[in-house]
Coordinates of C-alpha atoms and ligand atoms in Angstrom, one line a residue:
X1 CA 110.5 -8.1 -41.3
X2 CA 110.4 -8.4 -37.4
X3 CA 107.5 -8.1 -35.3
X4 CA 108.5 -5.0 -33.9
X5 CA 109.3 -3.7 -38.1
X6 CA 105.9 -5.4 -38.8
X7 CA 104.1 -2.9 -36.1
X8 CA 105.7 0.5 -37.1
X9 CA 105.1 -0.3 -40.7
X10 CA 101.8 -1.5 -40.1
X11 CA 100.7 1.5 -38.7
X12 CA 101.9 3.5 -41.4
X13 CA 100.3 1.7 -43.8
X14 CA 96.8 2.0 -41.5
X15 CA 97.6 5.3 -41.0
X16 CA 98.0 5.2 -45.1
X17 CA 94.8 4.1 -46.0
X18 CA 92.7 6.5 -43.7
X19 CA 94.4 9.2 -44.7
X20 CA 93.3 8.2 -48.3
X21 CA 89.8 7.6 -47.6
X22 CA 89.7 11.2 -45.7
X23 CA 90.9 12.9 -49.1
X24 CA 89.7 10.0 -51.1
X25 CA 86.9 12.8 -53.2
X26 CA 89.7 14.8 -54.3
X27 CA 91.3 12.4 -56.7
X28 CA 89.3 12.2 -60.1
X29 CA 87.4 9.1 -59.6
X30 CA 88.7 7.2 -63.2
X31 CA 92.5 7.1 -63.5
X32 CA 93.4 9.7 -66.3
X33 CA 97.1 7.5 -67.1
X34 CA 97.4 5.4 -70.9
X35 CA 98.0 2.1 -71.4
X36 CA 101.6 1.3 -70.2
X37 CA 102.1 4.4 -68.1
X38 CA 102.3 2.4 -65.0
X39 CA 104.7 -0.3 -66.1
X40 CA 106.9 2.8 -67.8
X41 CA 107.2 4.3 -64.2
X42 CA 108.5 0.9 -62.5
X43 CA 112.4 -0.5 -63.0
X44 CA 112.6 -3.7 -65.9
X45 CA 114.1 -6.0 -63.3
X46 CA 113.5 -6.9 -59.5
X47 CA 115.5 -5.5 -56.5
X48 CA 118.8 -6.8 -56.2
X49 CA 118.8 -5.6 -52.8
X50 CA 115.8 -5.2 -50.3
X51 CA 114.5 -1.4 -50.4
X52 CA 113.6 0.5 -47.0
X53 CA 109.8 0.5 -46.7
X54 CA 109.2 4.2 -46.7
X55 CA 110.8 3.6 -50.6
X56 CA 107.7 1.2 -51.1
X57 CA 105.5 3.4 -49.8
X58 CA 106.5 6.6 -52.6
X59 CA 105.7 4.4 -55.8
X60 CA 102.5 3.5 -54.2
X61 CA 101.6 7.5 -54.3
X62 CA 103.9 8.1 -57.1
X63 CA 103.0 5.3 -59.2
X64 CA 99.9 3.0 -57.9
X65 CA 97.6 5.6 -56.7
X66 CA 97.7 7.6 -60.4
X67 CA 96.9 4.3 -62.1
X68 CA 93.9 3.6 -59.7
X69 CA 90.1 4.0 -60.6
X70 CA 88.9 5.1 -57.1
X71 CA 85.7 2.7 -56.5
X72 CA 85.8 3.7 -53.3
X73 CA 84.9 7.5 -54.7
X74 CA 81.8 9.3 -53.4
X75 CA 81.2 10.0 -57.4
X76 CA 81.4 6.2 -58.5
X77 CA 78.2 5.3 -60.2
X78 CA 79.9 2.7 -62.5
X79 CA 79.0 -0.9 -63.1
X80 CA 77.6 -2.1 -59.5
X81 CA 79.6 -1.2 -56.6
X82 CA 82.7 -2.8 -54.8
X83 CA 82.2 -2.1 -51.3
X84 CA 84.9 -2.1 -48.2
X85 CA 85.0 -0.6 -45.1
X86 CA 87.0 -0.5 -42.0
X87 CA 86.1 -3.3 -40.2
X88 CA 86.4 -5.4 -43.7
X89 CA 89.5 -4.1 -44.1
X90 CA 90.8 -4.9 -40.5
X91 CA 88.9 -8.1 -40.7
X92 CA 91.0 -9.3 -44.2
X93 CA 94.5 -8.1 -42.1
X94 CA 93.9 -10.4 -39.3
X95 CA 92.9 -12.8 -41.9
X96 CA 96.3 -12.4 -43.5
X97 CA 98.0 -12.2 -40.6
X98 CA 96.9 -15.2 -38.9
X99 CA 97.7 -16.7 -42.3
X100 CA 95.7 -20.2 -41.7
X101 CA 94.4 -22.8 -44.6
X102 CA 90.8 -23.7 -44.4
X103 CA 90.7 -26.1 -46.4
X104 CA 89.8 -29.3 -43.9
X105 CA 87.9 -28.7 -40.4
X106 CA 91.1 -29.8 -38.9
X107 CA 93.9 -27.2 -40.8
X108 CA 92.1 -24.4 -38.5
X109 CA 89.0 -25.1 -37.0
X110 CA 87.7 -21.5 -36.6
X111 CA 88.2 -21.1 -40.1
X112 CA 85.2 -23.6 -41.0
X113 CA 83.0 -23.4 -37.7
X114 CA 83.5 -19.0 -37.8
X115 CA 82.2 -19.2 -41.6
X116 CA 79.6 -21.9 -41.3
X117 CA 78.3 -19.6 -38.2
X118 CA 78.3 -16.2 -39.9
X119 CA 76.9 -18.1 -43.1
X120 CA 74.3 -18.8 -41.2
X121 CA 73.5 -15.8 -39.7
X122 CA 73.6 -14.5 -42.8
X123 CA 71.1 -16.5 -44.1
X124 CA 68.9 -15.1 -41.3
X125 CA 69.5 -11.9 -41.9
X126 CA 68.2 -12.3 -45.5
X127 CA 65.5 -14.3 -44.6
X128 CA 66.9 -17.4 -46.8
X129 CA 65.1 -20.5 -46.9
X130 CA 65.7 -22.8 -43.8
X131 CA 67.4 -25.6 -46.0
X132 CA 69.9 -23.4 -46.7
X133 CA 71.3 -23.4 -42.9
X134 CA 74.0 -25.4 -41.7
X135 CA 70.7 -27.1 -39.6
X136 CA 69.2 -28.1 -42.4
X137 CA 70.2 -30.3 -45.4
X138 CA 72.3 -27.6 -47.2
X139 CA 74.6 -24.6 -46.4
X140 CA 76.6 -21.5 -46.8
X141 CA 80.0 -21.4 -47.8
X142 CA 82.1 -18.3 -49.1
X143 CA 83.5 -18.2 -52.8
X144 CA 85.5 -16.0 -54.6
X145 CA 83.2 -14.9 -56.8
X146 CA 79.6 -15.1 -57.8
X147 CA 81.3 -16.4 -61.7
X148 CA 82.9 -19.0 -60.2
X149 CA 79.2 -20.1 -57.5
X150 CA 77.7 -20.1 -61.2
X151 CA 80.1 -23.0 -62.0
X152 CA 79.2 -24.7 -58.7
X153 CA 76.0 -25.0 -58.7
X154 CA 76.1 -26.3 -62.5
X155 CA 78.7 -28.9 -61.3
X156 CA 76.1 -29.9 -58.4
X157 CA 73.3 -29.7 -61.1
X158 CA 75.2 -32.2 -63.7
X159 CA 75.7 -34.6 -60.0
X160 CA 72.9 -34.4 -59.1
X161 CA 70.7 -35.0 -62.9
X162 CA 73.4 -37.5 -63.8
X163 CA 73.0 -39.9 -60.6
X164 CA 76.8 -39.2 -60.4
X165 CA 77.0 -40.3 -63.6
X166 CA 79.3 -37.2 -64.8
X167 CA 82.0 -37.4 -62.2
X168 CA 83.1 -41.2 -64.2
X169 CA 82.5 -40.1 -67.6
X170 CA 81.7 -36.4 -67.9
X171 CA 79.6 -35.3 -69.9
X172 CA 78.6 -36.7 -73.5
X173 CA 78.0 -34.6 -76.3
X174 CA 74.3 -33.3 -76.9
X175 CA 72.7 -34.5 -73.6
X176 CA 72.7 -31.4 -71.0
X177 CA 70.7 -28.0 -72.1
X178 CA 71.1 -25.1 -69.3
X179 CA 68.2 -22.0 -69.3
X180 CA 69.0 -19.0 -69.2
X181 CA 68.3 -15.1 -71.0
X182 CA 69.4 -12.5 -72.9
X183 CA 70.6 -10.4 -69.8
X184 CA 72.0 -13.7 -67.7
X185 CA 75.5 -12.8 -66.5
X186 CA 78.2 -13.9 -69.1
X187 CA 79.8 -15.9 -66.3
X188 CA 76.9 -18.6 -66.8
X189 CA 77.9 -19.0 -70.3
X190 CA 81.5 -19.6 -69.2
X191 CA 80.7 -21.8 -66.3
X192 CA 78.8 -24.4 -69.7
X193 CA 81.9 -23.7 -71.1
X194 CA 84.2 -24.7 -68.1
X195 CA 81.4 -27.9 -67.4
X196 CA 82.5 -29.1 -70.8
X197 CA 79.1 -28.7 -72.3
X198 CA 80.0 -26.0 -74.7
X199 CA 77.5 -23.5 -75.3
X200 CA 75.5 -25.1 -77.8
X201 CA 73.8 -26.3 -74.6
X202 CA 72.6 -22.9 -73.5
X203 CA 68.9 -22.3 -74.3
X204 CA 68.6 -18.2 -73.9
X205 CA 64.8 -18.3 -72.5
X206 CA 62.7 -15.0 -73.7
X207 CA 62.3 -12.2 -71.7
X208 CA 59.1 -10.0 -71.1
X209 CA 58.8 -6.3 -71.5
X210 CA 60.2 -5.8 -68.2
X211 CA 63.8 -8.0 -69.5
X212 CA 62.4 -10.7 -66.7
X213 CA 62.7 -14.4 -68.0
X214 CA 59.5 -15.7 -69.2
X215 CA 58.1 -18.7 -67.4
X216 CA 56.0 -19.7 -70.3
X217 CA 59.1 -19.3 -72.6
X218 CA 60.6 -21.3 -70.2
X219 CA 58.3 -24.2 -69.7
X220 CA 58.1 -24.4 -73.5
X221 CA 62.0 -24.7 -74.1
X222 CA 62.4 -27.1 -71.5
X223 CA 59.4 -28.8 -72.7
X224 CA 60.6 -28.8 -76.2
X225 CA 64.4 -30.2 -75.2
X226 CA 62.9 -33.5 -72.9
X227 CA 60.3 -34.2 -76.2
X228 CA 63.9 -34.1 -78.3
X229 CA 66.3 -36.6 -75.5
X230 CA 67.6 -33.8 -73.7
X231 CA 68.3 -33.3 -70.2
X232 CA 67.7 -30.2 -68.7
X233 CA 70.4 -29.3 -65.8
X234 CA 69.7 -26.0 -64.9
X235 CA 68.2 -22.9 -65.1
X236 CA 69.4 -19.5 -63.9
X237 CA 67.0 -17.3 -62.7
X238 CA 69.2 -13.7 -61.5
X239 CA 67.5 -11.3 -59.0
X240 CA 69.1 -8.1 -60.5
X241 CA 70.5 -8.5 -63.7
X242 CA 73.5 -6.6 -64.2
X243 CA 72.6 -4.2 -67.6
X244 CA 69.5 -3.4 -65.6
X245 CA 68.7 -5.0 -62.4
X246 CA 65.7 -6.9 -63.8
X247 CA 64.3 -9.6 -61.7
X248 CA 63.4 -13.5 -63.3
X249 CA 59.8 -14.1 -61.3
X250 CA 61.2 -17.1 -58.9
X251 CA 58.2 -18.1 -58.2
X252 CA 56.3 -19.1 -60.9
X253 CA 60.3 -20.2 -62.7
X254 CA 60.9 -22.5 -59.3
X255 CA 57.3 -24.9 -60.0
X256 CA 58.7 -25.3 -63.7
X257 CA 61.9 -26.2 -62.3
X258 CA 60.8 -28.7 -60.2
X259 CA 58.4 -30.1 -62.4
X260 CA 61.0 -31.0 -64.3
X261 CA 63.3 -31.9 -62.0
X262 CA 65.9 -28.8 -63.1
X263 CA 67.9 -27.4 -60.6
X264 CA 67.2 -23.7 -60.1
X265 CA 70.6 -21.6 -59.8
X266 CA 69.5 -17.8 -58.1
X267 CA 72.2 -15.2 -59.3
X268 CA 71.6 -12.6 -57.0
X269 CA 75.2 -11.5 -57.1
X270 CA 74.3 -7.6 -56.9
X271 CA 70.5 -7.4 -55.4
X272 CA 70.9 -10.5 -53.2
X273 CA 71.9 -8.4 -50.1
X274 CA 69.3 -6.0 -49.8
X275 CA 67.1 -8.7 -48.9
X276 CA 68.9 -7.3 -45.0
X277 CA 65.8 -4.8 -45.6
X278 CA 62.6 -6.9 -44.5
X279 CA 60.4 -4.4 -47.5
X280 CA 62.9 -5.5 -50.3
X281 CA 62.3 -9.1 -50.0
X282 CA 59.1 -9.6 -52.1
X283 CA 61.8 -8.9 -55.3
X284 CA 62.8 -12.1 -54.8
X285 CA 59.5 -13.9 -53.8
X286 CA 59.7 -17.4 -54.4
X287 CA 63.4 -18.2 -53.3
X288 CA 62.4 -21.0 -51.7
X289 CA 62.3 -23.1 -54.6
X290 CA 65.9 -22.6 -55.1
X291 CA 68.1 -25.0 -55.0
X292 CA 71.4 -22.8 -54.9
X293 CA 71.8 -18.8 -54.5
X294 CA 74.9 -16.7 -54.5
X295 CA 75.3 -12.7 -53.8
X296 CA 77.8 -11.0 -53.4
X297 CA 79.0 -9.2 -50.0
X298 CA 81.7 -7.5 -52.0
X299 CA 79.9 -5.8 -54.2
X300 CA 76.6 -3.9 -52.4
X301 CA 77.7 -5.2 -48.3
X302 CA 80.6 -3.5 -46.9
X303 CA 82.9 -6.3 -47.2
X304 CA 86.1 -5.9 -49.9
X305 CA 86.5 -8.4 -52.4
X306 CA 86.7 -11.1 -52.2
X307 CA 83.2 -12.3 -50.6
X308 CA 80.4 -14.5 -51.8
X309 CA 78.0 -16.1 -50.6
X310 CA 76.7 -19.4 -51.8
X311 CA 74.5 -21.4 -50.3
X312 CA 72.9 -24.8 -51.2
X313 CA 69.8 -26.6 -50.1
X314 CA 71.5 -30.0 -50.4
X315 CA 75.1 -30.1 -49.7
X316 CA 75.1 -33.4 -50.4
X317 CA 74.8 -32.7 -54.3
X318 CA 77.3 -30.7 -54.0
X319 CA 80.2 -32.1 -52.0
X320 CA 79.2 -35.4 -54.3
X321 CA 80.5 -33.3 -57.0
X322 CA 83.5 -31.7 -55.4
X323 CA 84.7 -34.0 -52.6
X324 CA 88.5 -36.3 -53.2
X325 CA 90.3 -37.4 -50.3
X326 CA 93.9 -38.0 -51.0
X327 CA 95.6 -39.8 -48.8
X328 CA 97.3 -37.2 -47.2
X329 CA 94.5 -35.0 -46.6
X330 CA 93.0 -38.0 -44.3
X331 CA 92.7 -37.2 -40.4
X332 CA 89.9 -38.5 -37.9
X333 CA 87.6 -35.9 -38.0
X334 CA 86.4 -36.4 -41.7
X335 CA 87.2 -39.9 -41.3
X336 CA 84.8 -39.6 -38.4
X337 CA 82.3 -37.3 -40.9
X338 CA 81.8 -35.0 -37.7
X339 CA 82.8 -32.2 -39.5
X340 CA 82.6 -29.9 -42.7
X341 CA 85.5 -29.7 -44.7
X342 CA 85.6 -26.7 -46.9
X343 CA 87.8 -27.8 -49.6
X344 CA 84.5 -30.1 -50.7
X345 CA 82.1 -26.7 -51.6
X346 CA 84.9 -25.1 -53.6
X347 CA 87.0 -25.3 -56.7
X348 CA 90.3 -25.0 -55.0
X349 CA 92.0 -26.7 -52.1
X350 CA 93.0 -23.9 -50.2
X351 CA 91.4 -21.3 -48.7
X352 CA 91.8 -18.0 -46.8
X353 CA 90.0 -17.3 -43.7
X354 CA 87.7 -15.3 -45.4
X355 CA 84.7 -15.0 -42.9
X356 CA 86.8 -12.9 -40.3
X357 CA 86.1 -10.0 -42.3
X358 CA 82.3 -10.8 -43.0
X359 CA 82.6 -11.5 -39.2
X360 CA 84.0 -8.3 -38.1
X361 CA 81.4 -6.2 -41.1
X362 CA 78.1 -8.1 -39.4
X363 CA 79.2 -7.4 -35.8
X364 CA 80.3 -3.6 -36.0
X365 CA 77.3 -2.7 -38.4
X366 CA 74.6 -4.9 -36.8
X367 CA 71.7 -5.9 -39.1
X368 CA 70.2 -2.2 -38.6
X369 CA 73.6 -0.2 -39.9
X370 CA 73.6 -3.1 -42.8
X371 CA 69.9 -2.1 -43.6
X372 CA 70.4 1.7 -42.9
X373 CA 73.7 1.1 -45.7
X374 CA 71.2 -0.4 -48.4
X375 CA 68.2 1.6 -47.5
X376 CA 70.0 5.3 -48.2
X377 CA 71.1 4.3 -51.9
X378 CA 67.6 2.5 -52.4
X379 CA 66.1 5.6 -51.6
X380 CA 68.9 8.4 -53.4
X381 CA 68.5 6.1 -56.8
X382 CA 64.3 6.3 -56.1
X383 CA 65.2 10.2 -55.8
X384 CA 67.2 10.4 -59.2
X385 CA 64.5 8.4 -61.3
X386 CA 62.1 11.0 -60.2
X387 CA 64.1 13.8 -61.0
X388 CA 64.8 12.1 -64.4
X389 CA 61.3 11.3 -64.9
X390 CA 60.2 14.8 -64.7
X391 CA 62.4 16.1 -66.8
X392 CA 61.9 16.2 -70.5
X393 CA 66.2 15.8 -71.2
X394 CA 65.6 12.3 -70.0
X395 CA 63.8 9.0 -70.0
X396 CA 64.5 6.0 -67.5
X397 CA 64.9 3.4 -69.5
X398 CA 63.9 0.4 -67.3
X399 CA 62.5 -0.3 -63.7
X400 CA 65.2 0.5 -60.9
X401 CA 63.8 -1.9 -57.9
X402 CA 67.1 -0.9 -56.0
X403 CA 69.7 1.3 -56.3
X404 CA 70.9 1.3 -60.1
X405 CA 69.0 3.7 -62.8
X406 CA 69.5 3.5 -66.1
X407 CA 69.3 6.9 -67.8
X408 CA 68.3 7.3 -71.5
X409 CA 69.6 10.7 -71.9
X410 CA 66.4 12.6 -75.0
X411 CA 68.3 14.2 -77.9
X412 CA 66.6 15.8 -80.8
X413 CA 65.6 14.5 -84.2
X414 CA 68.4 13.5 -86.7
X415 CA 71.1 13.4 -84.0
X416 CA 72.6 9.7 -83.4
X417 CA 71.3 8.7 -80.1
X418 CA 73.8 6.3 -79.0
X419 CA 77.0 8.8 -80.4
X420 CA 75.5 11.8 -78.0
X421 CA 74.7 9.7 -75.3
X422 CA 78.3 7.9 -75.1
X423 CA 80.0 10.8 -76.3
X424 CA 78.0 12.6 -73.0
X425 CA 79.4 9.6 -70.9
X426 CA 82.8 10.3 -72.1
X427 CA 82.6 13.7 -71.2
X428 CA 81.2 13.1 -67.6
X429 CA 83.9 10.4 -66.8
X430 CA 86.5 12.8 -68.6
X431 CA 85.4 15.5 -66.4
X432 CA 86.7 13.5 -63.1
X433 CA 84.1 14.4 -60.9
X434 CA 82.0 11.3 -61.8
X435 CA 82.4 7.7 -63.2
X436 CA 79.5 5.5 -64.9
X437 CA 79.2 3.3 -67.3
X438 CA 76.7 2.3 -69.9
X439 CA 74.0 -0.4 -71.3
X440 CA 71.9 -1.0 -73.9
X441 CA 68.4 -1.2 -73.4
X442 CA 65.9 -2.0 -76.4
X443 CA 69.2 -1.9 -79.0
X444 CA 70.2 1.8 -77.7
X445 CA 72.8 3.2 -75.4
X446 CA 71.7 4.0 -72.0
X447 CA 73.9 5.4 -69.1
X448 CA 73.8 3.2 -66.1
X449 CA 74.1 4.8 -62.5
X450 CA 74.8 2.4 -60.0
X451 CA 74.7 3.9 -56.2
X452 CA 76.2 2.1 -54.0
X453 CA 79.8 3.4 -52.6
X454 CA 79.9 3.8 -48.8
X455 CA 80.9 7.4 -49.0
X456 CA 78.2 8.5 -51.7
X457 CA 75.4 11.2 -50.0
X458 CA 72.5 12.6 -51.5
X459 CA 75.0 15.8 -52.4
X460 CA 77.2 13.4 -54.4
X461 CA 73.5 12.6 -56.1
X462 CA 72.7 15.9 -56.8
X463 CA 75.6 17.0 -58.0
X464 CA 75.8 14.4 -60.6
X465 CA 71.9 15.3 -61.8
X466 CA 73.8 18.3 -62.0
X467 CA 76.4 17.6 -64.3
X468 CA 73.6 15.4 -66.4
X469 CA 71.5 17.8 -67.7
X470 CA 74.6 20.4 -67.9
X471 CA 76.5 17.9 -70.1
X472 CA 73.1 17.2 -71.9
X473 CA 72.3 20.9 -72.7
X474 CA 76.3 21.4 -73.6
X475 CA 76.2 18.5 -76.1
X476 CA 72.3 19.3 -77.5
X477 CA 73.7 22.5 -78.6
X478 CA 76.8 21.1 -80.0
X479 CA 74.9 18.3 -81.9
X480 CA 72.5 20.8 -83.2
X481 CA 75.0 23.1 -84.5
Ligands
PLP1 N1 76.2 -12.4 -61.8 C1 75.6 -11.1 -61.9 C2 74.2 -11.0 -62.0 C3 76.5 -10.0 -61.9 O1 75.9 -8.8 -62.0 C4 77.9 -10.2 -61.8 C5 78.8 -9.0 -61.8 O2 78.4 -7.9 -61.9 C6 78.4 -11.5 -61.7 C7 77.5 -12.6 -61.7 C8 79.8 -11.8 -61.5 O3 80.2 -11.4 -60.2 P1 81.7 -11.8 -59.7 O4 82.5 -10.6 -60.1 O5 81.5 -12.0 -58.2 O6 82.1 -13.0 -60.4

């Protein structure tokens, strides 16, 4: 493709992608096709021959955009959100087209100094501790995913408890326990896995009535494990679970932590970011005793996938982990140690320039449009708890600090709870108007509604209290029948 091909297809395929976002609320928001409908509607082999573009562009209506839940949808309440926008989306094209590795300072300078700068306004703009800054002794760096900042910070845990100790003989059997609870991401458990500690070495910590990690649980595991030979590596405390956006009490976990000299791992992967809103921050009171934290830009902050943060308080634990230098990866500037070289905070060697886009999303919504963004669903999912709360069809089923509510839909005596209240789910998502997903809280099925897509307004809110206590009243009378 020439320059000139590259320009008048580009533009299409901008041109493409507005016009989809414009009539983006008529498509039903989960794709209606069956498993194997999409691969039934492309050829068995490859192209022999290269196909005009415009030919490229029909499948993608005719066979991608069928096959496509539309997260983007004004009517996705599902899971958490996956945020873009235009300037992400602009961002990631210059991104791709400049096409740059930066992996060392010295494969594309602006790649490292762009995202150690916007990491660190970032920081600000959540009002991270100042260790955390490129300033201090740690720093930001951007990941692919909050699972994969989970196995990070463990590897930097191990490093760090291990005196180095684990990057000549890994780890032994039976010596490492990690903390974590009953509503901890799965991703931890795979990140023991991945560390080659297996997951006899998780110790799931109790949680409180509120599904928040008990400190005195806590203290009395950990307590329990150094009496036994143990060595505690790490605990993860999340700020917004995922089943139910429960928040582990950082600070009165982060004295236990360093009491014991445990390295405290903050999953804030979905509520991180609305620490942009100065009145949110007390949810995670106490960060400052962390000694890593990751959220997720892609998920609640107008940046497409992929985006995390991650930040460290002492980079030096972790680049001790992560950093080999190969002979031909050698040039004067790390020789020199004057600069930061990417490929030591990550799993991978390469990397894509992936801070253009975070770049481009800070500067065109400034910290007050990023606040506005997180303040209107904090304040619609507020709005639907109330609406739930008063009425006698349904119970909120946990505290909704932010933007997710999780609905426990009332059904009358001798009906099965959790059959009415999926089979209501199915009939919502069926319905294409709406997609959510479901939870259990307290062993029974609750339906999770998760606002957080860019296009969603308090009419998109109402409408789907709507459809609630329709469905509800359509189902109570089926069930009682
Ligand atoms: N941690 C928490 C608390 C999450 O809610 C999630 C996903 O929802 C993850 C980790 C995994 O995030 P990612 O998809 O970035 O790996």
């Amino acid at each position: 493709m020439t320059p000139e091909e590259f320009r008048q297809h580009g533009h299409e395929v901008v041109d493409w992608i507005a016009d989809y976002w414009g009539r983006i609320g008529e498509f039903p928001v989960r794709s209606q096709v069956s498993p194997g409908d999409v691969r039934a509607a492309l050829p068995p082999s490859p192209p022999e021959q290269g196909e005009p573009f415009a030919a490229i562009m029909a499948d993608l209506d005719r066979v991608v955009l069928p096959g496509t839940t539309h997260w983007q949808h004004p009517g996705f309440f599902g899971y958490f959100p996956a945020n873009t926008s235009g300037p992400s989306v602009l961002g990631d094209l210059l991104s791709a087209g400049l096409g740059v590795q930066g992996m060392s300072w010295v494969t594309s300078p602006a790649a490292t100094e762009v995202e150690q700068h916007v990491m660190d306004w970032l920081a600000e703009l959540l009002d991270l501790p100042a260790s955390f800054r490129s300033t201090g002794t740690g720093g930001g760096v951007v990941q692919d995913s909050s699972s994969g900042a989970n196995l990070i910070a463990l590897l930097a845990a191990l490093h760090r408890v291990s005196r180095g100790a684990t990057l000549r003989q890994g780890v032994r059997p039976d010596e490492y326990t990690v903390y974590v609870s009953a509503q901890t991401h799965s991703s931890m458990e795979k990140a023991a896995r991945i560390a080659g500690l297996g997951t006899d070495a998780i110790r799931v910590v109790e949680v409180d009535a509120e599904l928040a990690m008990s400190p005195r649980a806590l203290a009395a595991r950990i307590e329990r494990d150094v009496a036994r030979g143990f060595v505690p590596v790490l605990v993860c405390a999340t700020v917004g679970t995922t089943s139910t956006t429960a928040i582990d009490p950082l600070a009165e976990l982060g004295p236990i932590c360093q009491r014991y000299g445990v390295w405290l791992h903050v999953d804030a992967a979905y509520a991180g970011v609305a620490a942009v809103a100065p009145e949110l921050r007390p949810l995670q009171a106490g960060v400052e005793w962390a000694d890593s934290y990751t959220t997720d830009a892609h998920k609640w902050l107008l940046t497409g996938f992929d985006a995390t943060l991650f930040w460290v308080a002492d980079r030096a634990a972790l680049t001790g982990a992560l950093a080999i230098l190969p002979e031909y990866l050698r040039n004067a500037a790390t020789d020199a140690g004057a600069v930061v070289d990417y490929r030591d905070w990550q799993i991978e060697l390469g990397r894509r320039f992936r801070a253009l886009k975070l770049w481009f999303v800070v500067r065109w919504y400034g910290a007050e449009g990023l606040r506005a963004h997180v303040r209107e669903h904090v304040a619609l999912a507020q709005e639907l708890a109330g609406w739930a709360e008063a009425d006698e069809r349904f119970d909120v089923a946990a505290p909704h600090p932010l933007s997710l509510v999780c609905l426990r839909p009332c059904w009358a005596r001798g009906v099965d709870a959790d059959v009415a209240t999926m089979t209501l789910l199915e009939r919502l998502n069926d319905g294409g108007e709406v997609f959510l997903t479901h939870t259990t809280v307290d062993g029974a099925a609750v339906l999770r509604v998760a606002i957080g897509a860019p296009a969603t307004t308090r009419g998109h809110v109402e409408r789907l209290w709507t459809l609630l206590r329709e469905g509800h009243d359509w189902l109570a009378n089926d069930f009682e029948e």
